Short mmCIF file of N, CA, C and O in Angstrom, two decimals:
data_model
loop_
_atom_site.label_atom_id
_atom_site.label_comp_id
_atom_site.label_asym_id
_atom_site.label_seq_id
_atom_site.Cartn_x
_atom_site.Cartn_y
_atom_site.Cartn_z
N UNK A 16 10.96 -4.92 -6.70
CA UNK A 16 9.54 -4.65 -6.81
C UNK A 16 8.91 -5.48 -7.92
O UNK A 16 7.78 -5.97 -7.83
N UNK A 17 9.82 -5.62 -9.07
CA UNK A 17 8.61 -6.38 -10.16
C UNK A 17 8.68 -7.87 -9.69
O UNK A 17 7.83 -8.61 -10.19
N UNK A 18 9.63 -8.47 -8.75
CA UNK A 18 8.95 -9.97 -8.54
C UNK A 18 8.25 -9.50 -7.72
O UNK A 18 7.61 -10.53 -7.50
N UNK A 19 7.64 -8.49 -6.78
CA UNK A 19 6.53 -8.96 -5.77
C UNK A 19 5.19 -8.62 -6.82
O UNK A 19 4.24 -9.40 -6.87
N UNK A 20 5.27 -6.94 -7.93
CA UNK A 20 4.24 -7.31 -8.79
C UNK A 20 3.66 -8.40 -9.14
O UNK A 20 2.47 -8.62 -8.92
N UNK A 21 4.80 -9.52 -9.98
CA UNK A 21 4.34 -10.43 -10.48
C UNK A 21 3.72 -11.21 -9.88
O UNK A 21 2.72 -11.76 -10.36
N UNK A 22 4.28 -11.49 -8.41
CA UNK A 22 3.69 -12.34 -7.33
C UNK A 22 2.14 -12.05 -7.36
O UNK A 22 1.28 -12.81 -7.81
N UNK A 23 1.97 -10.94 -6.86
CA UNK A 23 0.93 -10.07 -6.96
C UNK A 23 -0.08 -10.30 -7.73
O UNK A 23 -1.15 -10.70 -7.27
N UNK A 24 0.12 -10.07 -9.13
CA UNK A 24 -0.88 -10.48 -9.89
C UNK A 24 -1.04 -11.70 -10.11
O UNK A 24 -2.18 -12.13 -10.25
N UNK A 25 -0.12 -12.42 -10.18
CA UNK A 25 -0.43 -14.31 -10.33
C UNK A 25 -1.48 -14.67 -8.95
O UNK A 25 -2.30 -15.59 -8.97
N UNK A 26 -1.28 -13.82 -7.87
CA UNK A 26 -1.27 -14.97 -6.42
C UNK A 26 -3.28 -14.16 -6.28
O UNK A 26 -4.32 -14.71 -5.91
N UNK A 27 -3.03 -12.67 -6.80
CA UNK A 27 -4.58 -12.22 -6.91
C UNK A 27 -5.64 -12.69 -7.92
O UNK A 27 -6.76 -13.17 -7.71
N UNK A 28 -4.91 -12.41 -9.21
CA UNK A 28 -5.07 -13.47 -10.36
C UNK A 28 -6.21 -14.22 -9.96
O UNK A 28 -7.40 -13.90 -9.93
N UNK A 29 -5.51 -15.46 -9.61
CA UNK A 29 -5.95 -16.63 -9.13
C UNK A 29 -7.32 -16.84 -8.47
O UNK A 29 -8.19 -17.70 -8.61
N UNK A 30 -7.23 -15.98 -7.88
CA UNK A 30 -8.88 -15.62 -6.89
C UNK A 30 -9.45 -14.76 -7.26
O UNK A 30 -10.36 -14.42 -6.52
N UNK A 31 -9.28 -14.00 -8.47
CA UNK A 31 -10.15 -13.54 -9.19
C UNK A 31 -10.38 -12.10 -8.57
O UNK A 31 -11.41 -11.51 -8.90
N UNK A 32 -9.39 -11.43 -7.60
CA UNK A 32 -8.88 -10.58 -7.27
C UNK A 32 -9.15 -9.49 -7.78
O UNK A 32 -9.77 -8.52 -7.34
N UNK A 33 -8.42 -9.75 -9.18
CA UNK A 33 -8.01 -8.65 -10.14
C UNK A 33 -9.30 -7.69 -11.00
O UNK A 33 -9.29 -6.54 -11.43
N UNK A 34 -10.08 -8.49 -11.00
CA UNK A 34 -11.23 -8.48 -11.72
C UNK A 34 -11.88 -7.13 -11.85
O UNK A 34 -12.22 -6.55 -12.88
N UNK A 35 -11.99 -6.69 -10.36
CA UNK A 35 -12.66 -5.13 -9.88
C UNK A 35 -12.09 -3.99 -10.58
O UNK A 35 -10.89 -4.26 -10.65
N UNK A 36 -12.24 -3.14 -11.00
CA UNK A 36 -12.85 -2.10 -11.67
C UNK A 36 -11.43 -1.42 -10.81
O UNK A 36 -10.80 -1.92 -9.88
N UNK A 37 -11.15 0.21 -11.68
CA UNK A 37 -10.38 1.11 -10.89
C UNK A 37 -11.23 1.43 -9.45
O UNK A 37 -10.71 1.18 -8.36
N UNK A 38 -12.38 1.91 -9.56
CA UNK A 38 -13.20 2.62 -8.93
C UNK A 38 -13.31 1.67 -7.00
O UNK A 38 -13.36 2.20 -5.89
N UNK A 39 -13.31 0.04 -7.42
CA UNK A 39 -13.61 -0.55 -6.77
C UNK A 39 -12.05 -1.14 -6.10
O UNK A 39 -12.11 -1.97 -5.20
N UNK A 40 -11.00 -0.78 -6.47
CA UNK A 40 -9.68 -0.81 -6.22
C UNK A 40 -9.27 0.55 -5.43
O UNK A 40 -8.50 0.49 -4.48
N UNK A 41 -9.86 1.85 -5.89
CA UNK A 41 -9.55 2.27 -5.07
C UNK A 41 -10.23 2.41 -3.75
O UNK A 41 -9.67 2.93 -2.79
N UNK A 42 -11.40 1.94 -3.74
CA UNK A 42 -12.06 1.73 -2.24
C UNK A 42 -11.29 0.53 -1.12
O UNK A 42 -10.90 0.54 0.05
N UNK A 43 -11.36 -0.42 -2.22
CA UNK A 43 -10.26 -1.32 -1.46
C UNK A 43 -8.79 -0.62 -0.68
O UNK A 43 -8.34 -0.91 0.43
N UNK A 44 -8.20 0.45 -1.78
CA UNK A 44 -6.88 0.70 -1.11
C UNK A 44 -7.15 2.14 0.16
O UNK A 44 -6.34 2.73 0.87
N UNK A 45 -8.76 2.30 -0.01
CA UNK A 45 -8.84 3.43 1.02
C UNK A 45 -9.04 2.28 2.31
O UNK A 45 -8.38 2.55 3.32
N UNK A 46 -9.72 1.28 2.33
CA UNK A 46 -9.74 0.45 2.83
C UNK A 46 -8.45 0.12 4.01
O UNK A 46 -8.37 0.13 5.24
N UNK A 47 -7.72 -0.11 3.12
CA UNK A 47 -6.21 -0.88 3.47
C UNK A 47 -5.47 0.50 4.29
O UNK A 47 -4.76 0.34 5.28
N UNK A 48 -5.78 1.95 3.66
CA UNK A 48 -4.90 3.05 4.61
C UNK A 48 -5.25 3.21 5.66
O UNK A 48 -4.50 3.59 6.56
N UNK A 49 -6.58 2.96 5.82
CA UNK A 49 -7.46 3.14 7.24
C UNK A 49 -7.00 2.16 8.65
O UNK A 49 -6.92 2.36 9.86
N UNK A 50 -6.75 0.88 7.60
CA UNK A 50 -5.98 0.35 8.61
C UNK A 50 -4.78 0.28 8.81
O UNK A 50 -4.51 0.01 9.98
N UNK A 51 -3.76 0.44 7.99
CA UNK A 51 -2.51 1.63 8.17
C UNK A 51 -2.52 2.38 8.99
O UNK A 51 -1.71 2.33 9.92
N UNK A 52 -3.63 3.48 8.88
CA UNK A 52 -3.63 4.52 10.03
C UNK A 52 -3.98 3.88 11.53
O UNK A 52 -3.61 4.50 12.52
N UNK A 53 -4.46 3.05 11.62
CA UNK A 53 -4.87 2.38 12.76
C UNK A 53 -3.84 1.23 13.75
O UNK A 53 -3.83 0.86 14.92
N UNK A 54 -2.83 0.88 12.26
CA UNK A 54 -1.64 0.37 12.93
C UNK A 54 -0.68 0.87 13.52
O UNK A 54 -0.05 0.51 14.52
N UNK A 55 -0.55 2.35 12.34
CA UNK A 55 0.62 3.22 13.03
C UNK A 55 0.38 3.55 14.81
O UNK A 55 1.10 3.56 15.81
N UNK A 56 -1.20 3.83 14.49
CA UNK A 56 -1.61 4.81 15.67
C UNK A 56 -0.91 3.55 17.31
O UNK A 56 -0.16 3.53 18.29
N UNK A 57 -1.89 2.75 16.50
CA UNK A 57 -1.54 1.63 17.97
C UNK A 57 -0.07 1.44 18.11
O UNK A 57 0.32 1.40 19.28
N UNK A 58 0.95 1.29 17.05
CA UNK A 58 2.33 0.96 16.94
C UNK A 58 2.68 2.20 18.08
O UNK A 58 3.21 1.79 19.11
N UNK A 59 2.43 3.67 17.98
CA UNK A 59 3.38 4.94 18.14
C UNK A 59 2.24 5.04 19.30
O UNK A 59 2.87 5.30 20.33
N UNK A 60 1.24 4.98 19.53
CA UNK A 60 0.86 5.35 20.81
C UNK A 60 -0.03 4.46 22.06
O UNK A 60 -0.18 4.63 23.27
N UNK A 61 -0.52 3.39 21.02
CA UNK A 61 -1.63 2.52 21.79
C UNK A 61 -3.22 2.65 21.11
O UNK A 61 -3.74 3.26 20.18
N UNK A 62 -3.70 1.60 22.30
CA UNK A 62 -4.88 1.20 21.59
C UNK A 62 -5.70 2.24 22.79
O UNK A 62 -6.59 3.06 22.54
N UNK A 63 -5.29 2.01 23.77
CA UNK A 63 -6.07 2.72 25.49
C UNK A 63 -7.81 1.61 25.16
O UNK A 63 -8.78 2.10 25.74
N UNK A 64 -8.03 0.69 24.57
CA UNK A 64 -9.08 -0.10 24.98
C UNK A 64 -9.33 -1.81 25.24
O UNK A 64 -8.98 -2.86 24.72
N UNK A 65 -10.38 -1.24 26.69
CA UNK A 65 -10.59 -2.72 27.72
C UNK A 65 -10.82 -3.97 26.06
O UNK A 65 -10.21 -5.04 26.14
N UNK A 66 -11.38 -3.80 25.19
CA UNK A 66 -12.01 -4.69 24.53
C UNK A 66 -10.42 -5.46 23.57
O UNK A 66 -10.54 -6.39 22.77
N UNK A 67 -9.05 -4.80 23.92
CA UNK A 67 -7.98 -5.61 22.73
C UNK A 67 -6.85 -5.23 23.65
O UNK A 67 -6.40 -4.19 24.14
N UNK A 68 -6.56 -6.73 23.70
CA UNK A 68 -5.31 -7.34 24.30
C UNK A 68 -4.28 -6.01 24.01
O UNK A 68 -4.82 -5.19 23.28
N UNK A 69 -2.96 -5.66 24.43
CA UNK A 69 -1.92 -5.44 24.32
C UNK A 69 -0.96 -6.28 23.99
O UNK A 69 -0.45 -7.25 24.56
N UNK A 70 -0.77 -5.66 22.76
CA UNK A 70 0.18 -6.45 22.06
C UNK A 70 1.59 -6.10 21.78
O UNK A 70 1.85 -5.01 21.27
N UNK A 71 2.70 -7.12 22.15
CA UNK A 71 4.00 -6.67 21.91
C UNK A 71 4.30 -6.34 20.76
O UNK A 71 3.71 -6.59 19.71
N UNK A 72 5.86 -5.41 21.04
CA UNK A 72 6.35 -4.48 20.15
C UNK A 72 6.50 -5.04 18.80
O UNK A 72 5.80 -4.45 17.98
N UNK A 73 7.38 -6.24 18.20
CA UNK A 73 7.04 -6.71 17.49
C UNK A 73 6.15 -7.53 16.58
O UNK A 73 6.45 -7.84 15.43
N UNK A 74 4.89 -7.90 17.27
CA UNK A 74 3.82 -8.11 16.23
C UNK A 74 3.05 -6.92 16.17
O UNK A 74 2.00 -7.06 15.55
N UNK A 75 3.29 -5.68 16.68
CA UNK A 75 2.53 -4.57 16.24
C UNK A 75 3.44 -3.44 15.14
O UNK A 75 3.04 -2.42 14.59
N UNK A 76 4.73 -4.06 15.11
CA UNK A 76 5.39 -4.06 13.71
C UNK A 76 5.10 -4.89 12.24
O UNK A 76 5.10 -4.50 11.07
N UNK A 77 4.78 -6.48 13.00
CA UNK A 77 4.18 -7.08 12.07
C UNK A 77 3.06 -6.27 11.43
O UNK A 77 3.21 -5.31 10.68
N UNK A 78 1.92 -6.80 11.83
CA UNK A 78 0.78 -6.10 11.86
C UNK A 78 0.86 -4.37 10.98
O UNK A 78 0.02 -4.02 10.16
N UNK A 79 1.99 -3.57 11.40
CA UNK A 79 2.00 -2.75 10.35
C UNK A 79 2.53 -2.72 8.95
O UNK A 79 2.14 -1.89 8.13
N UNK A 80 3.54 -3.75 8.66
CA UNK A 80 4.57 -4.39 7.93
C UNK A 80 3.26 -4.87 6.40
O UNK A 80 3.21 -4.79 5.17
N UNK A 81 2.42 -5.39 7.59
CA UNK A 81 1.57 -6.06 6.62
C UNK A 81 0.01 -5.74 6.40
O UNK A 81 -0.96 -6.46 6.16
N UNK A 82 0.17 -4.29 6.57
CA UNK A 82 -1.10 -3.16 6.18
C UNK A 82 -0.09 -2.48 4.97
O UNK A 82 -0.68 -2.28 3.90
N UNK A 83 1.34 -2.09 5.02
CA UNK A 83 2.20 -1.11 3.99
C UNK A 83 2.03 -2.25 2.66
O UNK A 83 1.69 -1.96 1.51
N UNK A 84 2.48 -3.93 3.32
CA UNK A 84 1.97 -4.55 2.19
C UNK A 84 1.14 -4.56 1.18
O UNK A 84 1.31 -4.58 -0.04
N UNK A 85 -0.12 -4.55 2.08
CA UNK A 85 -1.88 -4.63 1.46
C UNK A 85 -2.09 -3.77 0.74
O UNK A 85 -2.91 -3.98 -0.16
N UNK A 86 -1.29 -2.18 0.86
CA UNK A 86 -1.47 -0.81 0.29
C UNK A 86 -0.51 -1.23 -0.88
O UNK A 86 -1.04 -1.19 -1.99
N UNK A 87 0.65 -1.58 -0.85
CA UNK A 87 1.58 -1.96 -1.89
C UNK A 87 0.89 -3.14 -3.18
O UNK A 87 1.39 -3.11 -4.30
N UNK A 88 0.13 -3.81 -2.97
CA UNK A 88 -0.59 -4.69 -3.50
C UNK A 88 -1.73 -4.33 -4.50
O UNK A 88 -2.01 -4.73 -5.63
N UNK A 89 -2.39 -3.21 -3.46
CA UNK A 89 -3.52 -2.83 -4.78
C UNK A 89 -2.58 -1.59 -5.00
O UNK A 89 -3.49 -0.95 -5.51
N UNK A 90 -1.87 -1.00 -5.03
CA UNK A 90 -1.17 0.16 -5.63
C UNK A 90 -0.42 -0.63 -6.87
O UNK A 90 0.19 0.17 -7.58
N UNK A 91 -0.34 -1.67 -7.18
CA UNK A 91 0.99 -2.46 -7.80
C UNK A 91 -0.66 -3.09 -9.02
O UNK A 91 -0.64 -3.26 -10.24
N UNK A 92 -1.48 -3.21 -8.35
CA UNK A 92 -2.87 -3.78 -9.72
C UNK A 92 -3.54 -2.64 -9.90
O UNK A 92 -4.44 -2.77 -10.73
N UNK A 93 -3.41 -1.06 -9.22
CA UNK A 93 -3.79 -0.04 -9.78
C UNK A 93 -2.86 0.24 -11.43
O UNK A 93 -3.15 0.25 -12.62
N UNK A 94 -1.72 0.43 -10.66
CA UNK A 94 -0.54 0.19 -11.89
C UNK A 94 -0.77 -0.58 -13.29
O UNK A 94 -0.77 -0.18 -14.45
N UNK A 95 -0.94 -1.63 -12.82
CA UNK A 95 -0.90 -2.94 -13.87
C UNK A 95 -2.66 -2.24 -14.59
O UNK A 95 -2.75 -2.56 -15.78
N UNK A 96 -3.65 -1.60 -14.19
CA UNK A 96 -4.51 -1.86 -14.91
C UNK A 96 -4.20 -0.53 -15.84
O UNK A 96 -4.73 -0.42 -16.94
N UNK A 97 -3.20 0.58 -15.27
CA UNK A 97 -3.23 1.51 -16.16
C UNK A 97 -2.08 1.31 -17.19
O UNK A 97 -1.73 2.16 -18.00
N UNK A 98 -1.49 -0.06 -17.02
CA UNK A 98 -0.28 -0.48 -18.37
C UNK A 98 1.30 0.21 -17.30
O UNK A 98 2.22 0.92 -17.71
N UNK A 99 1.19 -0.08 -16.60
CA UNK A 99 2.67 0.43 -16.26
C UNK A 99 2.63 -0.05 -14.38
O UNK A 99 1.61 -0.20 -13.71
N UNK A 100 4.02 -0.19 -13.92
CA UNK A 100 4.59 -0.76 -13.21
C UNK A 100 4.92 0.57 -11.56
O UNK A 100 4.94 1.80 -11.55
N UNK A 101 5.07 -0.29 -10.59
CA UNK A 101 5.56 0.10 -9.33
C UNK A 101 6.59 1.25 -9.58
O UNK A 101 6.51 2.39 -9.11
N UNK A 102 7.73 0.70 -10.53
CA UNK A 102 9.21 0.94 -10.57
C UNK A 102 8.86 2.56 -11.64
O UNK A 102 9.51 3.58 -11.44
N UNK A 103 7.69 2.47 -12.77
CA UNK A 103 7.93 3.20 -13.62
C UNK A 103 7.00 4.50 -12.95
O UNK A 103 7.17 5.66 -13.30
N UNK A 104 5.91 4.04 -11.83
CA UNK A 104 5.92 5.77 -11.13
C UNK A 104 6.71 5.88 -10.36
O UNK A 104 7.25 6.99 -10.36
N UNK A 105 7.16 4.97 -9.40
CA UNK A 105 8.58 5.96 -8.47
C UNK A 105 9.33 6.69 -9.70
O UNK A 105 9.34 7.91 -9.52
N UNK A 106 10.11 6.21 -11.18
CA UNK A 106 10.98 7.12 -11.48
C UNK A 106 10.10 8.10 -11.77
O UNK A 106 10.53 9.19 -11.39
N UNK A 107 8.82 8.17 -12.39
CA UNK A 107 7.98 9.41 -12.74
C UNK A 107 8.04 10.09 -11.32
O UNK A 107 8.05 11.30 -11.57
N UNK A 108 8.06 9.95 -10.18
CA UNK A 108 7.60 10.87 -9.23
C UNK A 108 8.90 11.58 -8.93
O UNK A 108 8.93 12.78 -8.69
N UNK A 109 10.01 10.78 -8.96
CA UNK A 109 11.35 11.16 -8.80
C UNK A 109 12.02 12.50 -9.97
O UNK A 109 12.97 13.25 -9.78
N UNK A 110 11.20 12.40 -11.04
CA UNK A 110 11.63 13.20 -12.13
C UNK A 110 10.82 14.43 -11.69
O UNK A 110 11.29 15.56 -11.80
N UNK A 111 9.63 14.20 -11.20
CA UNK A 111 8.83 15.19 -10.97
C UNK A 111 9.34 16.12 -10.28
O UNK A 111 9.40 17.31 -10.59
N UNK A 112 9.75 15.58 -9.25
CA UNK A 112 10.33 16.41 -7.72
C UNK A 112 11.79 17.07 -8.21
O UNK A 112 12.19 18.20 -7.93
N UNK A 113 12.33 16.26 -8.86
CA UNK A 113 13.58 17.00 -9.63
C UNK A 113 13.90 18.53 -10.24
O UNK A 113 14.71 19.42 -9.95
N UNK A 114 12.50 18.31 -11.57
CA UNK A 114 12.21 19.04 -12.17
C UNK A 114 11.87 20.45 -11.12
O UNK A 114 12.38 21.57 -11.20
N UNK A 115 10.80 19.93 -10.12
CA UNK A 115 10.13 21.14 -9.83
C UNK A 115 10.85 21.86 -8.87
O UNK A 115 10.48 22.98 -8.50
N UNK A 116 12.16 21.15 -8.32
CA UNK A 116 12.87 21.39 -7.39
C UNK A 116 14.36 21.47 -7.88
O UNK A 116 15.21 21.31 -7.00
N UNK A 117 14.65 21.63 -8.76
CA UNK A 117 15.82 21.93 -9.88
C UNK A 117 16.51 23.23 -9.22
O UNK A 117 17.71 23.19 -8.93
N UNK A 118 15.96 24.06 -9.05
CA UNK A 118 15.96 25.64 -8.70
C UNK A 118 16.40 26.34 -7.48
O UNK A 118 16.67 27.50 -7.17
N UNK A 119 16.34 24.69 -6.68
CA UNK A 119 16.33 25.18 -5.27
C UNK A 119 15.68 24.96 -4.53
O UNK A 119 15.07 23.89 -4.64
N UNK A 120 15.45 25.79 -3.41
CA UNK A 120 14.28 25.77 -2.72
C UNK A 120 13.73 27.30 -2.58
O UNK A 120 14.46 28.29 -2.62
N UNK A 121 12.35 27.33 -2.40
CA UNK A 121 12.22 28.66 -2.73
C UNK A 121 11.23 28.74 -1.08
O UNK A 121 10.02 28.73 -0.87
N UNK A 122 12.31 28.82 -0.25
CA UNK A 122 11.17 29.67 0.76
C UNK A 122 11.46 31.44 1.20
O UNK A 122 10.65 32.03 1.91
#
């Protein structure tokens, strides 16, 4: 994960990418789930419309491969603007679930 960060910020960097605000990053990454949701949907069930080709199984893997990207990208310069890394909330989320789930399961 931290060479694609780095990638990330050098390759956004560059185009001046980075620049936008939390506020305006996260519109961007609501942005990017919407079409996530729109890849999965077509991936797992179809499009059902006259107006877009049908497209085979693997570029509608592509195509989702590289919406998880786009979400991974501004999630990775959300990171970077709050001082910390990809790698250092997975272990925070991992400790979390630990902690709160230490006990068991409680149904």
């Amino acid at each position: 994960m931290k060479h694609f960060e780095e990638w990330v910020m050098q390759f956004y960097g560059q185009r001046n990418w980075t620049q936008y605000g939390v506020f305006e990053r996260m519109g961007f990454l609501m942005e990017e789930t919407g079409e996530l949701a729109q890849a999965v949907r077509t991936y797992e069930i179809g499009r059902d419309r006259p107006d877009e080709a049908v497209k085979a199984e693997p570029v509608l893997k592509e195509e989702l491969m590289g919406e998880l990207g786009d979400i991974l990208a501004n999630l990775a310069i959300l990171a970077d603007k709050y001082g910390f890394t990809l790698e250092d909330a997975a272990k925070a989320h991992q400790e979390k679930l630990l902690k709160r789930f230490e006990a068991g399961p409680t149904n």
